[in-house]
Amino acid sequence: MVAPASDRSSPQDDGTPDGLICPASAIFDAQAVTARINVAIAEASSEKAIRAATVAALAQARSAGMARIAAAFQAQPFAARPTTRAYSWLTDQIVKTVLDVAIKHLHPLPNPTEGERLSLIAVGGYGRGEMAPQSDVDLLFLTPYKITPWAESVIESMLYMLWDLKLKVGHASRTVKDCLRLAKDDYTIRTSLVEYRHLAGDAALADDLGGRLWSDLFKSTASDFIEAKLAERETRHRKQGGQRYVVEPNVKEGKGGLRDLQSLFWISKYVHGVKDTAELVNLGVFTPEEFETFVTAEDFLWAVRCHIHLIAGRATDQLTFDMQVEVAAAMGYTDRGGRRGVEHFMQAFFRQATHVGELTRIVLTALEANHTKQDPMLVRLLKRRKKAKPPYAIKQNRLTVANEKAFLADKLNILRLFEEALRTGTLLHPDAMRLISANLDQIDAEMREDKEAQRIFLDLLLKHGNPDRALRRMNELGVLSAFIPEFAPIVAMMQFNMYHHYTVDEHTIQCISNLAQIERKELIEELPVVSGILERGVNRKVLYVALLLHDIGKGRDEDHSILGAQIARKVAPRLGLNKKDCDTVEWLIRYHLLMSDVAQKRDIAEPRTVRGFAKAVKSTERLDLLTALTVCDIRGVGPGTWNNWKAVLIRDLYKATKSALETGLEDLNRETREAEAKRALRAALSDWDNKALKTELGRHYGPYWQGLPLAAQTVFAKLLRDIADDEIKIDLMLDEDRDATRACFAVVDHAGLFSRMTGALALVGANVVDARTYTSNDGYATAVFWIQDNDGNPYEAARLPRLRKMIARTLRGEVVAKEALKDKDKIKKRERAFKVPTNISFDNEGSEIYTIIEVDTRDRPGLLYDLTRTLADSHVYIASAVIATYGEQVVDTFYVKDIVGLKYFSESKRAGLERKLREAITQGAERAVAG
């Protein structure tokens, strides 16, 4: 098929175009601009002056036109199509005017020869007639034969003027033969020519290019082009993170972005010669409903892209955290229903990205059937899968419906289709997807209560070993929300923070994927405790249903754990669970954060911590289930969230609680732990003489023995042996079990020492994840910090000398942390959009001898130092600090006593401390975003 050169003709080609965001005359008044240029040219005395006059007139006109388009778009923030056309039309007028000046005034040619014809052609996105405010201007200067001196002069003058206008111009000067030859070998060039559009100059030359492209190249190379575009798409997705739900998506290049939609059009145009995507409906590629989805997704994504360009003032397509907030506001999204406007916006964005994914699968599978090359016979034999049971069939290695009538006769077949896909190990064919999408109304209240439907659904979770595959496809097609309507609100729900990498629904599926991996024994080495729990056996039905529903209450004003448990009370029976199992699911959801919170925010060495947790859990059965759920939940947050540090905390809490539940809570006391710790240290220091050993065992108070691991106690024993009063002893060591560097300090104790240590660590960029400090009865401070670098890793050996030097200088007073930290205590610009309310609580019940102060607030490099300095200035003794970081949010927990060694029972003292802490947080936050 030969397509005309000016196909997909857009309003720009008309002198008075329709469909722009505002009247064409308001964007660019051609008569007025031409008149102004002519007056200026008449007074110009050189080519340079003519160019300068032209640029001055066009710059003013372009600036005014861009401003009018932007104002009109801001008033109609979703009107993407007329906006992108308007930017393209304005660019057309600029480029045509520049060509006109170059030909008529700079390089007039009264009698051009056949070889001195020149055609100006727009290619790429500009050729399509769609431009964002900062889009590139891609031009092809087409000549019939080798470029002549005249054409070269015209092109050079044009480019100088366009560059002076600050346009980002991509350009090439070629003959028709050049285009064919280069496009044959270079898919980027070939793709740009798919969307060429004649702008000005010799139209016959442009027509010739169009005819030759279709007859000599496109018609016979559809298979190659499709494969190249699919490979390019795969590479692009991998580069952008491979996920549709990345936290800072690229609206153009990311999965489900504009480039995916454009690829569909390129391929369709290449194969079918269509002028517009609407023609794909008549060709049977899209249904009318799917085409409507295409248009909606394209409009939304273009609107987002245009807003990004306008806000940034430059060409960028990344929806960074700070940009998300601004785009959401520009598009009119507001805070409501317990969620920020930016979260509503990003949910809409991810839903459109999902639609793009569905459309891509439909078109590409349809094209694949007719145009992709078949694998060799041997490969096809090796790929053979199980045969599908009626009424299903395998088509193009995908599962589809062989008999629609038979399929629709039983509504449960909608669920059975996913079970059959898991059984046969096949993906769903787009024909089957379309059939399901068109019949979602079959999934009604009657079907949800059907025992066979419940059985099929639970089998999808429990029977085939990879439930995440079925759940993800069910979710994308709307089946999961139809079968469990309470799931619908969390679909594509984004949580605006730096902790969660996925939307709530994808996080849920990631959690279930992790559980399935553990059950398949793929993570025994990485997760020995949970692998052992599942090996010994748990109620799998309860665990999978609890994971599926654990975040179902998110996105409302209420606590999502409480609301989720209430929702589960209704949903779990509908999934076929008995009363006992429903109660356990409800309990797991209500307390699904308990183990994580206790492990990460409390001192597990404190007997009351374990005793309180054991009382809440009550049985080893629930402990096993909660441990498995907790690990899967943390791992499902995103790559890198689970680490050895969290593994040690969860493992220690699990073992201590299991022991307490099996042997009795009365064994959890300080005296027992102290005796065990001293016995272990005596064995570790077996080569010491009795006098030295007696000194070491007698110099520490009870909390020291209960709060430190044996390895740290052994280090301190060696540091304290023969220490002088003016000495500062430091030991830095990799703690492999905890994925952190352990920093031990031994020094004569004095007021504010713990704070100075945190300041020293902050100065070298160390993140404190845990800390303990004790004073011996002979006046020495023994403090241990577990620290990581900014990437969450232990410090490399090469960096330890600098670390040691800075710590020593700060402790000796040579460096004042408060002053030195001012330049380092900053929050990055792109991270300033996050809001974390500050909450401070006091707990006198969680520890036998300490008051627990928990500070939940916005993290920043100097926060811990500010908090400990404030406490030190208030004469608060800090025994230990536990730090839990969740992206931009941090929970710093301090175990403290007052100056005389008592808890903070006085309400007025607690209020005074809280006020001072809040002041320190506020002042530090203001400093962190200043400048």
Short mmCIF file of N, CA and C in Angstrom, two decimals, residues 385-442:
data_model
loop_
_atom_site.label_atom_id
_atom_site.label_comp_id
_atom_site.label_asym_id
_atom_site.label_seq_id
_atom_site.Cartn_x
_atom_site.Cartn_y
_atom_site.Cartn_z
N ARG A 385 3.76 -27.26 25.15
CA ARG A 385 3.19 -27.24 26.50
C ARG A 385 2.06 -28.26 26.58
N LYS A 386 1.47 -28.31 27.78
CA LYS A 386 0.33 -29.20 27.96
C LYS A 386 -0.83 -28.76 27.08
N LYS A 387 -1.66 -29.70 26.71
CA LYS A 387 -2.86 -29.36 25.94
C LYS A 387 -3.91 -28.78 26.87
N ALA A 388 -4.69 -27.83 26.34
CA ALA A 388 -5.74 -27.21 27.14
C ALA A 388 -7.00 -28.06 27.12
N LYS A 389 -7.72 -28.01 28.24
CA LYS A 389 -9.00 -28.73 28.33
C LYS A 389 -10.11 -27.88 27.72
N PRO A 390 -11.13 -28.50 27.15
CA PRO A 390 -12.29 -27.74 26.65
C PRO A 390 -12.94 -26.99 27.81
N PRO A 391 -13.51 -25.79 27.59
CA PRO A 391 -13.69 -25.09 26.31
C PRO A 391 -12.51 -24.17 25.96
N TYR A 392 -11.28 -24.55 26.36
CA TYR A 392 -10.11 -23.72 26.12
C TYR A 392 -9.27 -24.29 24.99
N ALA A 393 -8.35 -23.46 24.50
CA ALA A 393 -7.46 -23.90 23.44
C ALA A 393 -6.17 -23.08 23.53
N ILE A 394 -5.10 -23.63 22.95
CA ILE A 394 -3.83 -22.91 22.89
C ILE A 394 -3.70 -22.29 21.51
N LYS A 395 -3.50 -20.96 21.48
CA LYS A 395 -3.36 -20.23 20.23
C LYS A 395 -2.16 -19.31 20.35
N GLN A 396 -1.21 -19.46 19.42
CA GLN A 396 0.04 -18.68 19.48
C GLN A 396 0.74 -18.85 20.84
N ASN A 397 0.74 -20.09 21.33
CA ASN A 397 1.35 -20.41 22.63
C ASN A 397 0.67 -19.70 23.80
N ARG A 398 -0.57 -19.24 23.59
CA ARG A 398 -1.32 -18.57 24.66
C ARG A 398 -2.67 -19.23 24.82
N LEU A 399 -3.19 -19.15 26.03
CA LEU A 399 -4.47 -19.79 26.32
C LEU A 399 -5.62 -18.89 25.88
N THR A 400 -6.55 -19.48 25.13
CA THR A 400 -7.71 -18.72 24.71
C THR A 400 -8.96 -19.59 24.86
N VAL A 401 -10.09 -19.05 24.47
CA VAL A 401 -11.37 -19.76 24.58
C VAL A 401 -11.73 -20.31 23.21
N ALA A 402 -11.89 -21.62 23.13
CA ALA A 402 -12.20 -22.26 21.85
C ALA A 402 -13.68 -22.12 21.50
N ASN A 403 -14.53 -22.16 22.53
CA ASN A 403 -15.98 -22.13 22.31
C ASN A 403 -16.58 -21.08 23.24
N GLU A 404 -16.84 -19.88 22.69
CA GLU A 404 -17.33 -18.78 23.52
C GLU A 404 -18.67 -19.11 24.18
N LYS A 405 -19.53 -19.75 23.42
CA LYS A 405 -20.88 -20.06 23.93
C LYS A 405 -20.79 -21.00 25.14
N ALA A 406 -19.97 -22.03 24.99
CA ALA A 406 -19.80 -22.99 26.09
C ALA A 406 -19.13 -22.32 27.29
N PHE A 407 -18.16 -21.44 27.00
CA PHE A 407 -17.44 -20.74 28.05
C PHE A 407 -18.39 -19.86 28.86
N LEU A 408 -19.23 -19.09 28.18
CA LEU A 408 -20.11 -18.14 28.86
C LEU A 408 -21.32 -18.80 29.49
N ALA A 409 -21.57 -20.07 29.14
CA ALA A 409 -22.71 -20.78 29.73
C ALA A 409 -22.53 -20.99 31.23
N ASP A 410 -21.28 -20.99 31.69
CA ASP A 410 -21.00 -21.16 33.12
C ASP A 410 -20.07 -20.02 33.54
N LYS A 411 -20.58 -19.10 34.36
CA LYS A 411 -19.80 -17.91 34.73
C LYS A 411 -18.53 -18.25 35.51
N LEU A 412 -18.50 -19.44 36.14
CA LEU A 412 -17.30 -19.84 36.88
C LEU A 412 -16.12 -20.08 35.97
N ASN A 413 -16.39 -20.22 34.66
CA ASN A 413 -15.30 -20.43 33.71
C ASN A 413 -14.34 -19.24 33.68
N ILE A 414 -14.84 -18.07 34.10
CA ILE A 414 -13.96 -16.90 34.15
C ILE A 414 -12.81 -17.16 35.12
N LEU A 415 -13.13 -17.76 36.28
CA LEU A 415 -12.08 -18.11 37.24
C LEU A 415 -11.29 -19.32 36.77
N ARG A 416 -11.98 -20.29 36.16
CA ARG A 416 -11.30 -21.51 35.71
C ARG A 416 -10.25 -21.21 34.64
N LEU A 417 -10.48 -20.16 33.87
CA LEU A 417 -9.52 -19.80 32.82
C LEU A 417 -8.14 -19.53 33.42
N PHE A 418 -8.11 -18.83 34.57
CA PHE A 418 -6.82 -18.52 35.21
C PHE A 418 -6.19 -19.77 35.79
N GLU A 419 -7.02 -20.67 36.29
CA GLU A 419 -6.52 -21.95 36.81
C GLU A 419 -5.91 -22.77 35.67
N GLU A 420 -6.59 -22.77 34.52
CA GLU A 420 -6.09 -23.51 33.36
C GLU A 420 -4.77 -22.90 32.85
N ALA A 421 -4.66 -21.59 32.93
CA ALA A 421 -3.41 -20.92 32.51
C ALA A 421 -2.25 -21.36 33.40
N LEU A 422 -2.49 -21.47 34.72
CA LEU A 422 -1.44 -21.94 35.62
C LEU A 422 -1.12 -23.40 35.36
N ARG A 423 -2.15 -24.20 35.12
CA ARG A 423 -1.94 -25.65 34.88
C ARG A 423 -1.13 -25.90 33.62
N THR A 424 -1.41 -25.13 32.56
CA THR A 424 -0.73 -25.35 31.28
C THR A 424 0.55 -24.52 31.16
N GLY A 425 0.76 -23.60 32.10
CA GLY A 425 1.97 -22.77 32.04
C GLY A 425 1.96 -21.79 30.89
N THR A 426 0.77 -21.32 30.50
CA THR A 426 0.66 -20.41 29.36
C THR A 426 0.17 -19.04 29.80
N LEU A 427 0.47 -18.04 28.97
CA LEU A 427 -0.09 -16.71 29.16
C LEU A 427 -1.47 -16.67 28.53
N LEU A 428 -2.26 -15.68 28.92
CA LEU A 428 -3.59 -15.54 28.32
C LEU A 428 -3.49 -14.85 26.97
N HIS A 429 -4.26 -15.34 26.02
CA HIS A 429 -4.33 -14.71 24.70
C HIS A 429 -5.21 -13.45 24.80
N PRO A 430 -4.88 -12.38 24.07
CA PRO A 430 -5.71 -11.17 24.11
C PRO A 430 -7.18 -11.43 23.79
N ASP A 431 -7.48 -12.42 22.95
CA ASP A 431 -8.89 -12.74 22.66
C ASP A 431 -9.61 -13.15 23.95
N ALA A 432 -8.91 -13.95 24.77
CA ALA A 432 -9.51 -14.38 26.04
C ALA A 432 -9.63 -13.19 26.99
N MET A 433 -8.63 -12.32 26.99
CA MET A 433 -8.69 -11.12 27.84
C MET A 433 -9.88 -10.25 27.48
N ARG A 434 -10.07 -10.08 26.18
CA ARG A 434 -11.18 -9.25 25.72
C ARG A 434 -12.52 -9.85 26.16
N LEU A 435 -12.62 -11.16 26.04
CA LEU A 435 -13.86 -11.84 26.41
C LEU A 435 -14.15 -11.64 27.89
N ILE A 436 -13.11 -11.75 28.70
CA ILE A 436 -13.29 -11.56 30.15
C ILE A 436 -13.68 -10.12 30.46
N SER A 437 -12.95 -9.18 29.86
CA SER A 437 -13.23 -7.76 30.11
C SER A 437 -14.66 -7.39 29.75
N ALA A 438 -15.17 -8.01 28.69
CA ALA A 438 -16.53 -7.70 28.23
C ALA A 438 -17.60 -8.36 29.09
N ASN A 439 -17.20 -9.31 29.96
CA ASN A 439 -18.19 -10.07 30.74
C ASN A 439 -17.93 -10.01 32.24
N LEU A 440 -17.28 -8.94 32.69
CA LEU A 440 -17.00 -8.80 34.12
C LEU A 440 -18.29 -8.71 34.94
N ASP A 441 -19.37 -8.27 34.30
CA ASP A 441 -20.63 -8.17 35.03
C ASP A 441 -21.18 -9.54 35.44
N GLN A 442 -20.61 -10.61 34.86
CA GLN A 442 -21.03 -11.97 35.25
C GLN A 442 -20.57 -12.30 36.67
#
